[in-house]
mmCIF file of C-alpha atoms and ligand atoms in Angstrom:
data_model
loop_
_atom_site.group_PDB
_atom_site.id
_atom_site.type_symbol
_atom_site.label_atom_id
_atom_site.label_comp_id
_atom_site.label_asym_id
_atom_site.label_seq_id
_atom_site.Cartn_x
_atom_site.Cartn_y
_atom_site.Cartn_z
ATOM 1 C CA MET J 132 -2.641 -20.791 -5.807
ATOM 2 C CA ASN J 133 -2.906 -21.770 -2.163
ATOM 3 C CA LEU J 134 -1.271 -18.399 -1.670
ATOM 4 C CA ILE J 135 -4.598 -16.654 -2.286
ATOM 5 C CA ARG J 136 -6.254 -18.707 0.455
ATOM 6 C CA SER J 137 -3.250 -18.401 2.772
ATOM 7 C CA ALA J 138 -3.181 -14.642 2.339
ATOM 8 C CA TYR J 139 -6.887 -14.469 3.248
ATOM 9 C CA LYS J 140 -6.386 -16.455 6.447
ATOM 10 C CA ARG J 141 -3.438 -14.331 7.495
ATOM 11 C CA LEU J 142 -5.189 -11.042 6.724
ATOM 12 C CA LEU J 143 -8.289 -12.117 8.647
ATOM 13 C CA ALA J 144 -6.235 -13.209 11.660
ATOM 14 C CA PHE J 145 -4.241 -9.957 11.586
ATOM 15 C CA HIS J 146 -6.932 -7.337 10.907
ATOM 16 C CA GLY J 147 -10.018 -9.175 12.168
ATOM 17 C CA PRO J 148 -13.458 -9.085 10.493
ATOM 18 C CA GLN J 149 -14.088 -5.731 8.816
ATOM 19 C CA GLY J 150 -17.898 -5.759 8.766
ATOM 20 C CA TRP J 151 -18.391 -3.979 5.448
ATOM 21 C CA TRP J 152 -20.318 -2.154 4.006
ATOM 22 C CA PRO J 153 -20.444 0.898 6.323
ATOM 23 C CA ILE J 154 -23.933 2.407 6.701
ATOM 24 C CA ILE J 155 -24.842 5.866 8.002
ATOM 25 C CA ASN J 156 -26.362 5.785 11.488
ATOM 26 C CA PRO J 157 -29.236 8.323 11.487
ATOM 27 C CA ALA J 158 -28.683 8.968 15.198
ATOM 28 C CA ASN J 159 -25.232 10.511 14.756
ATOM 29 C CA PHE J 160 -24.798 10.751 10.958
ATOM 30 C CA THR J 161 -21.571 8.786 10.834
ATOM 31 C CA SER J 162 -21.035 5.584 8.910
ATOM 32 C CA GLU J 163 -20.738 2.462 10.998
ATOM 33 C CA TYR J 164 -19.304 -0.939 10.213
ATOM 34 C CA GLN J 165 -21.981 -3.285 11.416
ATOM 35 C CA GLY J 166 -20.655 -6.764 10.847
ATOM 36 C CA VAL J 167 -21.563 -8.709 7.755
ATOM 37 C CA THR J 168 -25.351 -8.615 7.595
ATOM 38 C CA PRO J 169 -27.508 -9.938 4.770
ATOM 39 C CA PRO J 170 -27.996 -7.282 2.099
ATOM 40 C CA ASN J 171 -31.373 -5.584 2.288
ATOM 41 C CA GLU J 172 -33.531 -3.133 0.380
ATOM 42 C CA ALA J 173 -33.233 -0.353 2.959
ATOM 43 C CA GLU J 174 -29.459 -0.175 2.522
ATOM 44 C CA PHE J 175 -29.168 -1.022 -1.165
ATOM 45 C CA PHE J 176 -29.523 2.502 -2.523
ATOM 46 C CA GLU J 177 -27.140 3.973 0.051
ATOM 47 C CA ILE J 178 -24.530 1.311 -0.773
ATOM 48 C CA ALA J 179 -24.822 2.033 -4.498
ATOM 49 C CA VAL J 180 -24.510 5.793 -3.931
ATOM 50 C CA GLY J 181 -21.500 5.195 -1.656
ATOM 51 C CA ALA J 182 -19.878 2.947 -4.285
ATOM 52 C CA ILE J 183 -20.178 5.773 -6.833
ATOM 53 C CA LEU J 184 -18.990 8.473 -4.440
ATOM 54 C CA THR J 185 -15.901 6.534 -3.372
ATOM 55 C CA GLN J 186 -14.482 6.478 -6.898
ATOM 56 C CA ASN J 187 -10.971 8.014 -6.666
ATOM 57 C CA ILE J 188 -11.449 9.390 -3.156
ATOM 58 C CA ALA J 189 -10.861 8.287 0.448
ATOM 59 C CA TRP J 190 -13.856 7.027 2.397
ATOM 60 C CA LYS J 191 -13.728 9.854 4.967
ATOM 61 C CA ASN J 192 -14.720 12.289 2.202
ATOM 62 C CA VAL J 193 -17.532 9.962 1.177
ATOM 63 C CA ASP J 194 -18.661 9.711 4.787
ATOM 64 C CA ALA J 195 -19.231 13.471 4.942
ATOM 65 C CA ALA J 196 -21.206 13.454 1.691
ATOM 66 C CA LEU J 197 -23.360 10.493 2.726
ATOM 67 C CA ALA J 198 -24.084 12.152 6.077
ATOM 68 C CA MET J 199 -25.190 15.293 4.225
ATOM 69 C CA LEU J 200 -27.389 13.265 1.860
ATOM 70 C CA LYS J 201 -28.900 11.406 4.816
ATOM 71 C CA LYS J 202 -29.674 14.663 6.646
ATOM 72 C CA LYS J 203 -31.335 16.029 3.523
ATOM 73 C CA GLY J 204 -33.370 12.857 2.983
ATOM 74 C CA MET J 205 -31.534 12.157 -0.253
ATOM 75 C CA LEU J 206 -30.542 8.542 0.286
ATOM 76 C CA HIS J 207 -33.756 7.530 -1.365
ATOM 77 C CA PRO J 208 -34.278 7.088 -5.120
ATOM 78 C CA ALA J 209 -37.493 9.141 -5.268
ATOM 79 C CA SER J 210 -35.728 12.115 -3.639
ATOM 80 C CA VAL J 211 -32.745 11.832 -5.979
ATOM 81 C CA ARG J 212 -35.062 11.806 -8.998
ATOM 82 C CA ARG J 213 -36.741 15.028 -7.846
ATOM 83 C CA ILE J 214 -33.710 17.081 -6.803
ATOM 84 C CA PRO J 215 -32.034 19.324 -9.411
ATOM 85 C CA LEU J 216 -28.626 18.074 -10.482
ATOM 86 C CA ALA J 217 -26.794 21.184 -9.246
ATOM 87 C CA ARG J 218 -28.224 20.873 -5.751
ATOM 88 C CA LEU J 219 -27.324 17.193 -5.576
ATOM 89 C CA ALA J 220 -23.793 18.067 -6.693
ATOM 90 C CA GLY J 221 -23.602 20.683 -3.923
ATOM 91 C CA TYR J 222 -24.353 18.066 -1.261
ATOM 92 C CA ILE J 223 -21.483 15.827 -2.396
ATOM 93 C CA ARG J 224 -18.742 18.417 -2.904
ATOM 94 C CA SER J 225 -16.472 16.683 -0.382
ATOM 95 C CA THR J 226 -16.005 13.719 -2.745
ATOM 96 C CA GLY J 227 -14.396 15.622 -5.638
ATOM 97 C CA TYR J 228 -15.642 15.466 -9.256
ATOM 98 C CA TYR J 229 -19.005 16.211 -7.678
ATOM 99 C CA ASN J 230 -20.750 17.336 -10.882
ATOM 100 C CA GLN J 231 -19.813 14.084 -12.618
ATOM 101 C CA LYS J 232 -20.673 12.007 -9.571
ATOM 102 C CA ALA J 233 -24.073 13.688 -9.237
ATOM 103 C CA LYS J 234 -24.796 12.713 -12.852
ATOM 104 C CA LYS J 235 -23.665 9.160 -12.149
ATOM 105 C CA ILE J 236 -26.007 8.928 -9.148
ATOM 106 C CA LYS J 237 -28.844 10.223 -11.316
ATOM 107 C CA ASN J 238 -27.941 7.670 -14.018
ATOM 108 C CA PHE J 239 -27.916 4.835 -11.513
ATOM 109 C CA THR J 240 -31.260 5.986 -10.082
ATOM 110 C CA GLU J 241 -32.722 6.012 -13.586
ATOM 111 C CA TRP J 242 -31.523 2.449 -14.096
ATOM 112 C CA TYR J 243 -33.128 1.467 -10.785
ATOM 113 C CA ARG J 244 -36.381 3.147 -11.898
ATOM 114 C CA ARG J 245 -36.319 1.124 -15.125
ATOM 115 C CA ARG J 246 -36.085 -1.877 -12.816
ATOM 116 C CA LYS J 247 -39.251 -0.559 -11.075
ATOM 117 C CA PHE J 248 -37.314 -0.045 -7.817
ATOM 118 C CA ASP J 249 -37.947 -3.725 -7.267
ATOM 119 C CA TYR J 250 -35.151 -4.870 -5.005
ATOM 120 C CA ASP J 251 -36.511 -8.404 -4.620
ATOM 121 C CA ALA J 252 -36.610 -8.819 -8.386
ATOM 122 C CA LEU J 253 -32.950 -7.725 -8.531
ATOM 123 C CA ARG J 254 -32.088 -10.396 -5.963
ATOM 124 C CA ARG J 255 -33.739 -13.002 -8.196
ATOM 125 C CA GLU J 256 -32.166 -11.790 -11.439
ATOM 126 C CA ASP J 257 -29.250 -13.507 -13.158
ATOM 127 C CA PRO J 258 -26.151 -11.701 -11.761
ATOM 128 C CA ALA J 259 -24.506 -11.726 -15.202
ATOM 129 C CA VAL J 260 -27.475 -9.807 -16.629
ATOM 130 C CA LEU J 261 -27.379 -7.311 -13.774
ATOM 131 C CA ARG J 262 -23.650 -6.781 -14.152
ATOM 132 C CA GLU J 263 -24.043 -6.147 -17.865
ATOM 133 C CA GLU J 264 -26.827 -3.636 -17.218
ATOM 134 C CA LEU J 265 -24.900 -1.846 -14.469
ATOM 135 C CA ARG J 266 -21.799 -1.659 -16.656
ATOM 136 C CA SER J 267 -23.862 0.006 -19.362
ATOM 137 C CA VAL J 268 -24.878 2.829 -16.990
ATOM 138 C CA ASN J 269 -22.736 5.861 -17.755
ATOM 139 C CA GLY J 270 -20.214 6.290 -14.912
ATOM 140 C CA ILE J 271 -20.356 2.773 -13.502
ATOM 141 C CA GLY J 272 -17.159 0.829 -14.102
ATOM 142 C CA PRO J 273 -16.391 -2.766 -13.165
ATOM 143 C CA GLU J 274 -15.300 -2.042 -9.587
ATOM 144 C CA THR J 275 -18.400 0.033 -8.843
ATOM 145 C CA ALA J 276 -20.718 -2.497 -10.489
ATOM 146 C CA ASP J 277 -19.169 -5.364 -8.550
ATOM 147 C CA SER J 278 -19.336 -3.427 -5.265
ATOM 148 C CA ILE J 279 -23.060 -2.852 -5.820
ATOM 149 C CA LEU J 280 -23.569 -6.521 -6.664
ATOM 150 C CA LEU J 281 -21.551 -7.898 -3.747
ATOM 151 C CA TYR J 282 -22.396 -5.485 -0.950
ATOM 152 C CA GLY J 283 -25.838 -4.362 -2.085
ATOM 153 C CA LEU J 284 -27.249 -7.607 -3.448
ATOM 154 C CA GLY J 285 -25.117 -10.359 -1.922
ATOM 155 C CA VAL J 286 -23.873 -11.649 -5.285
ATOM 156 C CA LYS J 287 -20.710 -13.715 -4.996
ATOM 157 C CA VAL J 288 -18.375 -11.618 -7.107
ATOM 158 C CA PHE J 289 -14.834 -10.550 -6.280
ATOM 159 C CA VAL J 290 -14.259 -6.788 -6.193
ATOM 160 C CA VAL J 291 -10.857 -5.796 -7.578
ATOM 161 C CA ASP J 292 -9.274 -2.459 -6.725
ATOM 162 C CA ALA J 293 -5.887 -0.756 -6.844
ATOM 163 C CA TYR J 294 -4.893 -2.271 -3.477
ATOM 164 C CA THR J 295 -5.522 -5.762 -4.872
ATOM 165 C CA GLY J 296 -3.175 -5.060 -7.758
ATOM 166 C CA ARG J 297 -0.461 -3.602 -5.563
ATOM 167 C CA ILE J 298 -0.476 -6.257 -2.822
ATOM 168 C CA PHE J 299 -0.770 -9.302 -5.058
ATOM 169 C CA THR J 300 1.866 -8.028 -7.443
ATOM 170 C CA ARG J 301 4.242 -7.627 -4.523
ATOM 171 C CA LEU J 302 3.327 -11.112 -3.337
ATOM 172 C CA GLY J 303 4.342 -12.405 -6.776
ATOM 173 C CA ILE J 304 0.850 -13.685 -7.706
ATOM 174 C CA LEU J 305 0.263 -10.976 -10.312
ATOM 175 C CA SER J 306 2.671 -9.516 -12.836
ATOM 176 C CA GLY J 307 1.172 -6.029 -12.511
ATOM 177 C CA ARG J 308 -0.025 -6.023 -16.111
ATOM 178 C CA GLU J 309 -3.292 -7.946 -15.686
ATOM 179 C CA LYS J 310 -6.605 -6.373 -16.546
ATOM 180 C CA TYR J 311 -9.509 -6.147 -14.094
ATOM 181 C CA HIS J 312 -11.310 -9.248 -15.359
ATOM 182 C CA GLU J 313 -8.100 -11.307 -15.368
ATOM 183 C CA ILE J 314 -7.475 -10.552 -11.691
ATOM 184 C CA GLN J 315 -11.102 -11.205 -10.874
ATOM 185 C CA ASN J 316 -11.061 -14.551 -12.710
ATOM 186 C CA LEU J 317 -7.952 -15.583 -10.808
ATOM 187 C CA PHE J 318 -9.699 -14.969 -7.473
ATOM 188 C CA HIS J 319 -12.891 -16.655 -8.661
ATOM 189 C CA ARG J 320 -10.881 -19.740 -9.624
ATOM 190 C CA HIS J 321 -8.728 -19.982 -6.521
ATOM 191 C CA PHE J 322 -10.833 -18.574 -3.706
ATOM 192 C CA LYS J 323 -13.869 -20.768 -3.231
ATOM 193 C CA GLY J 324 -15.574 -18.941 -0.382
ATOM 194 C CA THR J 325 -19.101 -17.641 -0.002
ATOM 195 C CA ALA J 326 -20.309 -14.136 -0.861
ATOM 196 C CA ARG J 327 -19.648 -13.308 2.781
ATOM 197 C CA ASP J 328 -16.018 -14.436 2.386
ATOM 198 C CA TYR J 329 -15.683 -12.329 -0.775
ATOM 199 C CA ASN J 330 -17.075 -9.380 1.150
ATOM 200 C CA GLU J 331 -14.505 -9.912 3.878
ATOM 201 C CA TYR J 332 -11.559 -10.510 1.556
ATOM 202 C CA HIS J 333 -12.024 -7.275 -0.369
ATOM 203 C CA ALA J 334 -12.425 -5.309 2.873
ATOM 204 C CA LEU J 335 -9.269 -6.918 4.311
ATOM 205 C CA ILE J 336 -7.300 -6.052 1.186
ATOM 206 C CA VAL J 337 -8.364 -2.418 1.529
ATOM 207 C CA ALA J 338 -7.404 -2.407 5.214
ATOM 208 C CA HIS J 339 -4.014 -3.931 4.435
ATOM 209 C CA GLY J 340 -3.334 -1.599 1.531
ATOM 210 C CA LYS J 341 -4.066 1.409 3.730
ATOM 211 C CA ASP J 342 -2.312 0.289 6.904
ATOM 212 C CA CYS J 343 0.597 -1.867 5.832
ATOM 213 C CA CYS J 344 1.244 -2.535 2.151
ATOM 214 C CA LYS J 345 1.231 1.180 1.385
ATOM 215 C CA LYS J 346 3.125 2.886 -1.445
ATOM 216 C CA ARG J 347 6.088 2.598 0.859
ATOM 217 C CA PRO J 348 5.360 -0.798 2.430
ATOM 218 C CA ALA J 349 5.763 -1.500 6.149
ATOM 219 C CA CYS J 350 7.112 -5.010 5.578
ATOM 220 C CA VAL J 351 8.541 -5.667 9.039
ATOM 221 C CA GLU J 352 5.084 -5.539 10.601
ATOM 222 C CA CYS J 353 3.287 -7.296 7.737
ATOM 223 C CA CYS J 354 1.366 -10.530 8.330
ATOM 224 C CA LEU J 355 2.014 -11.509 4.688
ATOM 225 C CA PHE J 356 5.774 -11.165 5.014
ATOM 226 C CA PRO J 357 6.463 -14.950 4.936
ATOM 227 C CA LEU J 358 4.513 -15.241 1.657
ATOM 228 C CA CYS J 359 5.954 -12.213 -0.070
ATOM 229 C CA VAL J 360 8.410 -12.560 -2.958
ATOM 230 C CA LYS J 361 9.329 -8.900 -2.610
ATOM 231 C CA ASN J 362 11.240 -9.910 0.501
ATOM 232 C CA ILE J 363 12.861 -13.115 -0.745
HETATM 233 S S1 SF4 Q 42 5.723 -7.935 3.025
HETATM 234 FE FE1 SF4 Q 42 5.761 -5.775 2.392
HETATM 235 S S2 SF4 Q 42 5.482 -5.753 0.140
HETATM 236 FE FE2 SF4 Q 42 4.919 -7.806 0.919
HETATM 237 S S3 SF4 Q 42 2.701 -7.665 1.215
HETATM 238 FE FE3 SF4 Q 42 3.647 -7.151 3.176
HETATM 239 S S4 SF4 Q 42 3.865 -4.919 3.184
HETATM 240 FE FE4 SF4 Q 42 3.451 -5.567 1.063
#
């Protein structure tokens, strides 16, 4: 499984560091990639809301919704608790399924309230316990839970998405039939980096899936071409 490590090195050399997770700059209300910084309380709630909003939608739509929420002072759990559901849904229309996503944000906020909004306690908690709790929140699936854990809390957990499945199936590492946890376990076993490396790897996979290994892949310009069974 050196292929998993080789692919990481090639993707990093080709795309460069991605600096996830993007955070809204209050000066211009656009999200900015800031380099990998330690997770912190100020950004945790925004990252969790962004992870919910990005379900089944491109980030540019999420960007607009986060900017709106920031302008309205809604990237704060106390504000989200107070606002009526319909108004919250109106602010995030650009992300699609906005009524459902508004409920999910409310559900997540309620979970955070049950945790006393104590970010430091979350950082000290057993990640397996947190993951289980997050997965039990209505509307939070494995990818969203893992994004919150990795990018919001700095937990070393590999985030799997559709790009991961597509690229690593084409590389011949996956069959295309694996479930989420099977893909995640494979990466946990064969990619022994830090949480920061896991952050970077997921971001690089997204970049590559968008720019190169698209539905119709651009193989001639692909940095993974020498590793790819699709081209053997
Ligand atoms: S060579 Fe083509 S199919 Fe293989 S990873 Fe690159 S873009 Fe995807």
